[in-house]
PDB file of C-alpha atoms in Angstrom:
ATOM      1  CA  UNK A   1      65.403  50.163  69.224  1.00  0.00           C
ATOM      2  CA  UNK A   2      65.407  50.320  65.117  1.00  0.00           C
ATOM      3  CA  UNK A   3      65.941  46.873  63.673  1.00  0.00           C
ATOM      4  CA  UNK A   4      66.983  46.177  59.877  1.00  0.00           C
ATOM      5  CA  UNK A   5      63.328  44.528  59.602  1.00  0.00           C
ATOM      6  CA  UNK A   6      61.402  47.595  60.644  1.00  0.00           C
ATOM      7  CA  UNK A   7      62.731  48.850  56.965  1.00  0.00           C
ATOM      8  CA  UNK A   8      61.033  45.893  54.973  1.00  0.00           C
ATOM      9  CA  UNK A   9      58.922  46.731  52.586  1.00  0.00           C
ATOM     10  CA  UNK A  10      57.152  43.614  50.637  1.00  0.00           C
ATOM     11  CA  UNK A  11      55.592  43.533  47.089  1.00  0.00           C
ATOM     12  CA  UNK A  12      54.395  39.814  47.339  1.00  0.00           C
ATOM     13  CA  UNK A  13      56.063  36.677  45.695  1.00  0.00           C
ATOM     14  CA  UNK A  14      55.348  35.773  42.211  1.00  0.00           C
ATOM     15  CA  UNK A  15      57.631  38.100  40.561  1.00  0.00           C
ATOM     16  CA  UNK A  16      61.150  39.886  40.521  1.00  0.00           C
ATOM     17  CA  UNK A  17      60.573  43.504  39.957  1.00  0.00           C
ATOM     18  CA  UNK A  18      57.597  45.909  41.087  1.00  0.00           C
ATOM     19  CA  UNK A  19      56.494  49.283  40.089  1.00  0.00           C
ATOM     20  CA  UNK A  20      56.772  51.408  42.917  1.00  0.00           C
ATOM     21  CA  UNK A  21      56.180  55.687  43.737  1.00  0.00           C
ATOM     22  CA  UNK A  22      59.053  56.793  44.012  1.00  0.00           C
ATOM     23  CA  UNK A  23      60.072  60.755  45.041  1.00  0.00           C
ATOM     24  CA  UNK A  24      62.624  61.772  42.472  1.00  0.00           C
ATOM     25  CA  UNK A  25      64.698  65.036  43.449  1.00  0.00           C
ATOM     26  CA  UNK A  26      66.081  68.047  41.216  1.00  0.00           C
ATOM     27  CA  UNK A  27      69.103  69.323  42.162  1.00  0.00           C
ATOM     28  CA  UNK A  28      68.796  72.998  43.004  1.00  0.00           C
ATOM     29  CA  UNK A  29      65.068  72.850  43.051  1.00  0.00           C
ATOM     30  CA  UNK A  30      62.604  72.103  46.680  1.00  0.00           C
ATOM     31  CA  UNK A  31      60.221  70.473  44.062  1.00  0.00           C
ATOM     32  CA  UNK A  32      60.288  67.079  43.642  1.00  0.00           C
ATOM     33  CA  UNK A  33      58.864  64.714  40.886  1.00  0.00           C
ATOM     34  CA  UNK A  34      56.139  61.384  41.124  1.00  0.00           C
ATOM     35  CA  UNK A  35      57.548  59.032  39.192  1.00  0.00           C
ATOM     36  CA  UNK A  36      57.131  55.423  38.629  1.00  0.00           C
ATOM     37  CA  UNK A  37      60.145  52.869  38.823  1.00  0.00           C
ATOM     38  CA  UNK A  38      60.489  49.138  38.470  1.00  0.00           C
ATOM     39  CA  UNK A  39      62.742  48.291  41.347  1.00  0.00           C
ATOM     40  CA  UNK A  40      63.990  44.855  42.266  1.00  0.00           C
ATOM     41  CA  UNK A  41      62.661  42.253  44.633  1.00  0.00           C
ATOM     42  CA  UNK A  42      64.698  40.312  47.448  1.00  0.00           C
ATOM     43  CA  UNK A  43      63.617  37.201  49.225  1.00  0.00           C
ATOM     44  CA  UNK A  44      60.365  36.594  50.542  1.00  0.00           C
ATOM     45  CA  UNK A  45      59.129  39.696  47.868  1.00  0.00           C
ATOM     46  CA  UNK A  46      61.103  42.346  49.559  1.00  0.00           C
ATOM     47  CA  UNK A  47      61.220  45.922  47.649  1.00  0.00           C
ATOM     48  CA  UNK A  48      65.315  46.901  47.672  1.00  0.00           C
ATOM     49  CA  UNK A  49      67.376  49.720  46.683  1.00  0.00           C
ATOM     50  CA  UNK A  50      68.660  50.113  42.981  1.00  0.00           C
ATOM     51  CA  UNK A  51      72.124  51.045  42.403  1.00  0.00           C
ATOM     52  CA  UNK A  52      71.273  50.864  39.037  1.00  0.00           C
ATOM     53  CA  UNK A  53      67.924  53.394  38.575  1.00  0.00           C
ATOM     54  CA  UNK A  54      70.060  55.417  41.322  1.00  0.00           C
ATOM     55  CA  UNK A  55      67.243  54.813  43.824  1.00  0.00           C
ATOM     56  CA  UNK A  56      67.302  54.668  48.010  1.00  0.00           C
ATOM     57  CA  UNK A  57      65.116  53.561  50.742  1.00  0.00           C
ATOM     58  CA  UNK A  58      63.841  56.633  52.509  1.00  0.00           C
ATOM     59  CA  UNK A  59      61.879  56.067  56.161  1.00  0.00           C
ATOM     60  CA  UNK A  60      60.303  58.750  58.337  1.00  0.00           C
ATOM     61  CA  UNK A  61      60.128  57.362  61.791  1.00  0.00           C
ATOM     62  CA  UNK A  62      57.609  59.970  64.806  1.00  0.00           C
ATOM     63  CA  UNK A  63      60.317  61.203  67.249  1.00  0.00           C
ATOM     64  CA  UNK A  64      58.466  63.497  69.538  1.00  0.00           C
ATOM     65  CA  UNK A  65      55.685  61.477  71.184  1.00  0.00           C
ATOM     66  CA  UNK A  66      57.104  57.894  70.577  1.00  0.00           C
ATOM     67  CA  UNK A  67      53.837  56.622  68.414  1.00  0.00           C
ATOM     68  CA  UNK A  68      55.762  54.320  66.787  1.00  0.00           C
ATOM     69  CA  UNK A  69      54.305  56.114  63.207  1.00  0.00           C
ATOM     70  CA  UNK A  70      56.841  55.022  59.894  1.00  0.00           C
ATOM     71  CA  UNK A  71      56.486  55.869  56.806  1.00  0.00           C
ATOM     72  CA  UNK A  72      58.917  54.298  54.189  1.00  0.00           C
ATOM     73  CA  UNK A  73      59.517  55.197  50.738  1.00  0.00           C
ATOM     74  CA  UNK A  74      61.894  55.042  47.694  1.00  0.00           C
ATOM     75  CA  UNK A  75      63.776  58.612  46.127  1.00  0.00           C
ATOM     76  CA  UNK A  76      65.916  58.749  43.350  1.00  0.00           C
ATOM     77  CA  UNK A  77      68.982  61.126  42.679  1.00  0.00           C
ATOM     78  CA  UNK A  78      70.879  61.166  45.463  1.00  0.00           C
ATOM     79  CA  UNK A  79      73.738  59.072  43.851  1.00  0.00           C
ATOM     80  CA  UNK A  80      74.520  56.613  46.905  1.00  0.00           C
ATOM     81  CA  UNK A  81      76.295  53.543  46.114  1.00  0.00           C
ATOM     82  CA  UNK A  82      76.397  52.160  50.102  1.00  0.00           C
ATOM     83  CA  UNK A  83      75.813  53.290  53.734  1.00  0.00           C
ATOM     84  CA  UNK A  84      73.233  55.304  54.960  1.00  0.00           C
ATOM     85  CA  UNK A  85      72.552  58.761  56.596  1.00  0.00           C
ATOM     86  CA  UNK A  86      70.095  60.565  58.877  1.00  0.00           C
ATOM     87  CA  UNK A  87      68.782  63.378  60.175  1.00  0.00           C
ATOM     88  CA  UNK A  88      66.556  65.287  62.875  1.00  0.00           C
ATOM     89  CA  UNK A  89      66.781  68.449  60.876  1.00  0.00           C
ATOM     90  CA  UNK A  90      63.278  67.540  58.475  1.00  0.00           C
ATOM     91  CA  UNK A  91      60.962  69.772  58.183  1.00  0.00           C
ATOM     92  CA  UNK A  92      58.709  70.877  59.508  1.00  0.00           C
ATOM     93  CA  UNK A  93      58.273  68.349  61.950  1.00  0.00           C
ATOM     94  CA  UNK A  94      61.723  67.114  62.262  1.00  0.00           C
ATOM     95  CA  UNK A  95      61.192  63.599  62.777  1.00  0.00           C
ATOM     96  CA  UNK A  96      63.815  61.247  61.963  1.00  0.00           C
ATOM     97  CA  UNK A  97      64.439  60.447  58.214  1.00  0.00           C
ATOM     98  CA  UNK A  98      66.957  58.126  56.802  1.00  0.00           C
ATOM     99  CA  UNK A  99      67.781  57.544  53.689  1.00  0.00           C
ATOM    100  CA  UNK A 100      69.788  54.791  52.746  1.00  0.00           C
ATOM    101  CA  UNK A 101      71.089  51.475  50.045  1.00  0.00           C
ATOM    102  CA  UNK A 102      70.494  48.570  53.107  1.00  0.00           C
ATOM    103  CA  UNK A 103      68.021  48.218  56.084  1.00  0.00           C
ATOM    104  CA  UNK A 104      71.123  47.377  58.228  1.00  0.00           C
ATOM    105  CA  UNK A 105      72.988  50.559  57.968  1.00  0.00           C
ATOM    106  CA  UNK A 106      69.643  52.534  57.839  1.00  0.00           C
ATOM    107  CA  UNK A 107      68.703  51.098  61.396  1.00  0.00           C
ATOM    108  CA  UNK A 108      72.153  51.972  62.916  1.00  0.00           C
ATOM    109  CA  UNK A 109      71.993  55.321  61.457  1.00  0.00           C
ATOM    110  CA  UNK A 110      68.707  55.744  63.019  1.00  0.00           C
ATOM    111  CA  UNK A 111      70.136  53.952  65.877  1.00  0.00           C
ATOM    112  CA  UNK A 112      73.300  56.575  66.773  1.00  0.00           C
ATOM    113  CA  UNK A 113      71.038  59.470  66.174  1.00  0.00           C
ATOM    114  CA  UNK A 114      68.933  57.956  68.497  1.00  0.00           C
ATOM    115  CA  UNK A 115      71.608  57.885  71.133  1.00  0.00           C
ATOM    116  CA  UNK A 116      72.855  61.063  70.822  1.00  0.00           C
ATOM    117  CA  UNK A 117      69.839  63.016  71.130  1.00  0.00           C
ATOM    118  CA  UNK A 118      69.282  63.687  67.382  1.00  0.00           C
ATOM    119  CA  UNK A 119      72.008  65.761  64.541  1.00  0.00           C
ATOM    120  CA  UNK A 120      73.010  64.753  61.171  1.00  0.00           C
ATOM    121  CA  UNK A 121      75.201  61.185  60.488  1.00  0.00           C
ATOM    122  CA  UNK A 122      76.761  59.293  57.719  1.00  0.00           C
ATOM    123  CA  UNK A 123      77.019  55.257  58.157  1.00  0.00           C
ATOM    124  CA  UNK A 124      78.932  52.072  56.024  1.00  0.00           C
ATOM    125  CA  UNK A 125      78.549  48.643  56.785  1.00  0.00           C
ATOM    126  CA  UNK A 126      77.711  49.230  60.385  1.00  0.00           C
ATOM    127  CA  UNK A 127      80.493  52.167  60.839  1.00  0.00           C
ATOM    128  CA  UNK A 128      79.944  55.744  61.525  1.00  0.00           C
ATOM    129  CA  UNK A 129      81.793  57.962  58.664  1.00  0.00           C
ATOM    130  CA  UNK A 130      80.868  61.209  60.363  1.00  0.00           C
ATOM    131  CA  UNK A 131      78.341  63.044  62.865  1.00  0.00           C
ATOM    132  CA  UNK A 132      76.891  65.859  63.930  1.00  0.00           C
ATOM    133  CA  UNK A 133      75.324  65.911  67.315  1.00  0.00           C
ATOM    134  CA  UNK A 134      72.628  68.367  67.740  1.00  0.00           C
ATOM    135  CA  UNK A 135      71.666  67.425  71.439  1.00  0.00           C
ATOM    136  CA  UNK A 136      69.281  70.765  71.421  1.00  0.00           C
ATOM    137  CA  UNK A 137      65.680  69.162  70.342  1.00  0.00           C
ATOM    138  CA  UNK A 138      67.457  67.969  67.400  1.00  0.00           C
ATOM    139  CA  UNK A 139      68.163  70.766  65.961  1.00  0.00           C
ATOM    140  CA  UNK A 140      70.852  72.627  67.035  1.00  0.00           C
ATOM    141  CA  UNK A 141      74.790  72.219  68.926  1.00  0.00           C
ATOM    142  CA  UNK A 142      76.019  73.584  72.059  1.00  0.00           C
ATOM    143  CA  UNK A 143      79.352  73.233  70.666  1.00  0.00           C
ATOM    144  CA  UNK A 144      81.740  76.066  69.583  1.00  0.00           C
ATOM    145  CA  UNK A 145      80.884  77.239  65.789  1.00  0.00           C
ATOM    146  CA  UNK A 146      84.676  76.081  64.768  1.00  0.00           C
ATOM    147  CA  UNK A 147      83.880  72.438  66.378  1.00  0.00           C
ATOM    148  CA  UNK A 148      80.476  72.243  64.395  1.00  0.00           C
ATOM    149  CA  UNK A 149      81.802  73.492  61.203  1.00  0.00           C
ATOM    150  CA  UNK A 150      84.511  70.494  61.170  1.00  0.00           C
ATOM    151  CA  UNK A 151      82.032  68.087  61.667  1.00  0.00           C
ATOM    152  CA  UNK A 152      79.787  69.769  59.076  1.00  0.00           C
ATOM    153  CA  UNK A 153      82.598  69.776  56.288  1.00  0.00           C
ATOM    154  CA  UNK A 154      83.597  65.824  57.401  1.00  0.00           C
ATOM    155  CA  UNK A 155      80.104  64.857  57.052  1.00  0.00           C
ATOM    156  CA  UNK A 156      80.080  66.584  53.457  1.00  0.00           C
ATOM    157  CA  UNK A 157      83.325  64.387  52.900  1.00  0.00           C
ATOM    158  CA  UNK A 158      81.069  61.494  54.119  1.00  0.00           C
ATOM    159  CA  UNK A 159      78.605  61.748  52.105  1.00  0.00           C
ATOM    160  CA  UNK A 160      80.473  61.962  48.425  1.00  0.00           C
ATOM    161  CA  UNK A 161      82.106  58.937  49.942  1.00  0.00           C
ATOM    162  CA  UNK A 162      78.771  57.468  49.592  1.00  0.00           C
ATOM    163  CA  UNK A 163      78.223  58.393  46.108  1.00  0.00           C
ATOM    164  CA  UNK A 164      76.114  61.725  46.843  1.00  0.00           C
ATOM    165  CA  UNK A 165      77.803  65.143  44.822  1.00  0.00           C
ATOM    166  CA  UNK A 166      74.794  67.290  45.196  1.00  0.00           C
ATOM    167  CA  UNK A 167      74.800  70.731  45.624  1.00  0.00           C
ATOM    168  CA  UNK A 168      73.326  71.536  49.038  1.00  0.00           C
ATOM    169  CA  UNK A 169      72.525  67.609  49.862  1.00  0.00           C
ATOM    170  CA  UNK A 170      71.795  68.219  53.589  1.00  0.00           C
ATOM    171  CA  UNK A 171      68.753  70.459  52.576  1.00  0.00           C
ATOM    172  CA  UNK A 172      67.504  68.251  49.599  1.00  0.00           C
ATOM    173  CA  UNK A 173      67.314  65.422  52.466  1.00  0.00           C
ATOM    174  CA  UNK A 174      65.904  68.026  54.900  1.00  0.00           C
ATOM    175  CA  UNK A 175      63.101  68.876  52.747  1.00  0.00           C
ATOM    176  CA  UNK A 176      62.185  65.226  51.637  1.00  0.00           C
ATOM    177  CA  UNK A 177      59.370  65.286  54.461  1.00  0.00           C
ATOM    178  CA  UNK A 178      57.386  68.760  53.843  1.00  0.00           C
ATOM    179  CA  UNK A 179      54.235  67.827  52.333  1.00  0.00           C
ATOM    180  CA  UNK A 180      53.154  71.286  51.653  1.00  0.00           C
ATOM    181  CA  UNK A 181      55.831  71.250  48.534  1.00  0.00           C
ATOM    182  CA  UNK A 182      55.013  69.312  44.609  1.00  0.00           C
ATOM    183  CA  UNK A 183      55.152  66.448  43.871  1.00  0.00           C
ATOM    184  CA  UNK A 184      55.590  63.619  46.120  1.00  0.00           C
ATOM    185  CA  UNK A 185      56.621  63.503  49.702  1.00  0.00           C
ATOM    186  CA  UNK A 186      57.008  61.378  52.525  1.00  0.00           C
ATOM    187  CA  UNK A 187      55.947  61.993  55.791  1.00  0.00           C
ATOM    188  CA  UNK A 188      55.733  59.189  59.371  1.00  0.00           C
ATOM    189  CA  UNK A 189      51.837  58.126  57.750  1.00  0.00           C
ATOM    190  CA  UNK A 190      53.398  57.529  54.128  1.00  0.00           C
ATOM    191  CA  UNK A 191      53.642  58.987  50.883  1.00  0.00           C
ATOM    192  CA  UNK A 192      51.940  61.999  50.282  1.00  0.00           C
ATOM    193  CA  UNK A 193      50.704  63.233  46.248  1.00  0.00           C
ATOM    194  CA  UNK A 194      51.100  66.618  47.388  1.00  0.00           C
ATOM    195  CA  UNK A 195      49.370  67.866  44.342  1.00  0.00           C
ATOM    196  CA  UNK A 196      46.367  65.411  44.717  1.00  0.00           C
ATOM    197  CA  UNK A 197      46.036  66.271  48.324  1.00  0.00           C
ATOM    198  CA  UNK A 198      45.985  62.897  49.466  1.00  0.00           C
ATOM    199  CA  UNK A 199      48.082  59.595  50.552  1.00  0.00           C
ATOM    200  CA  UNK A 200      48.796  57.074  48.264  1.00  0.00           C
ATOM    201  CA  UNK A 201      50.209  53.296  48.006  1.00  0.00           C
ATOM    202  CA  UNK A 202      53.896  53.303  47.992  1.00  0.00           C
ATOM    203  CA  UNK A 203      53.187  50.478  45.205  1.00  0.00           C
ATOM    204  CA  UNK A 204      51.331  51.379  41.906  1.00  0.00           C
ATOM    205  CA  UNK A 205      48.471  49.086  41.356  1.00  0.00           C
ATOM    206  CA  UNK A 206      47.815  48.237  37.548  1.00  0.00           C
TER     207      UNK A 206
END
């Protein structure tokens, strides 16, 4: 079972910002960008969200042989203000991502998908705004095309609710955790300098 705390990420006491990797997206584009951000600290050093640099927790949790793997990152451009949403549709390995403002709605999410068998959701303080249920590996509906399609369009709805007015959001998400594609991805072992080759610290070391 996900738990808010399996989402913390700490930088250490001492200070109340940290400069952190994060994957920034480009609308329209698969690439994505490695930039650095200074995002705020919680208690006890804890890296959070930033309405303000328009940045979001992003996790990749192993879903097929229940390792246990997570990575968790930070991507910027989505536009969320609140709430959460994930998905089993990631390629290529379709594991679950969430991506999210709060560990609390990020572990429900994460939680309903869980229950369901695996499909696309949209979550607010602890509430589900719309879902998709794709009980076939996680990937596809045994539902009538005219049934899916609904829930596709209300989750759309759901998600500008949230803040998010990109064009083709559901496949910017989906394509968050392919680490053959520039610049910076995040798979279940971490982040991933796609260009490099290599996995690096989701905090950047002076």
């Amino acid at each position: 079972k996900l738990k808010p705390e399996d989402f913390t990420v700490r930088a250490g006491a001492g200070t109340d910002r940290v400069r952190v990797r994060v994957i920034e997206i480009m609308e329209g584009k698969v690439g994505t960008k490695n930039v650095a951000v200074d995002l705020p600290l919680g208690p006890g050093g804890t890296i959070l969200a930033s309405r303000e640099h328009d940045v979001a927790k992003v996790a990749v949790i192993e879903r097929h042989h229940a390792t246990g793997t997570m990575g968790i990152g930070f991507v910027k451009g989505f536009g969320f203000t609140a709430g959460a949403v994930a998905s089993t549709v990631a390629h290529d390995s379709h594991n679950l991502l969430i991506v999210g403002m709060n560990d609390k709605d990020m572990a429900y999410a994460g939680e309903v998908l869980a229950q369901c068998g695996g499909g696309m959701v949209a979550v607010r303080d602890g509430a589900v705004l719309a879902l998709v249920e794709l009980p076939i590996a996680g990937l596809q509906s045994d539902r009538p095309v005219e049934e899916v399609s609904r829930q596709v369009e209300k989750l759309a709805r759901a998600w500008k609710d949230l803040g998010c007015h990109l064009v083709s959001p559901f496949m910017t998400m989906a394509l968050l955790s392919l680490p053959v594609l520039p610049e910076l991805r995040l798979t279940n072992r971490g982040l991933v300098d796609t260009l490099g080759f290599k996995f690096v610290d989701l905090v950047v070391r002076a």
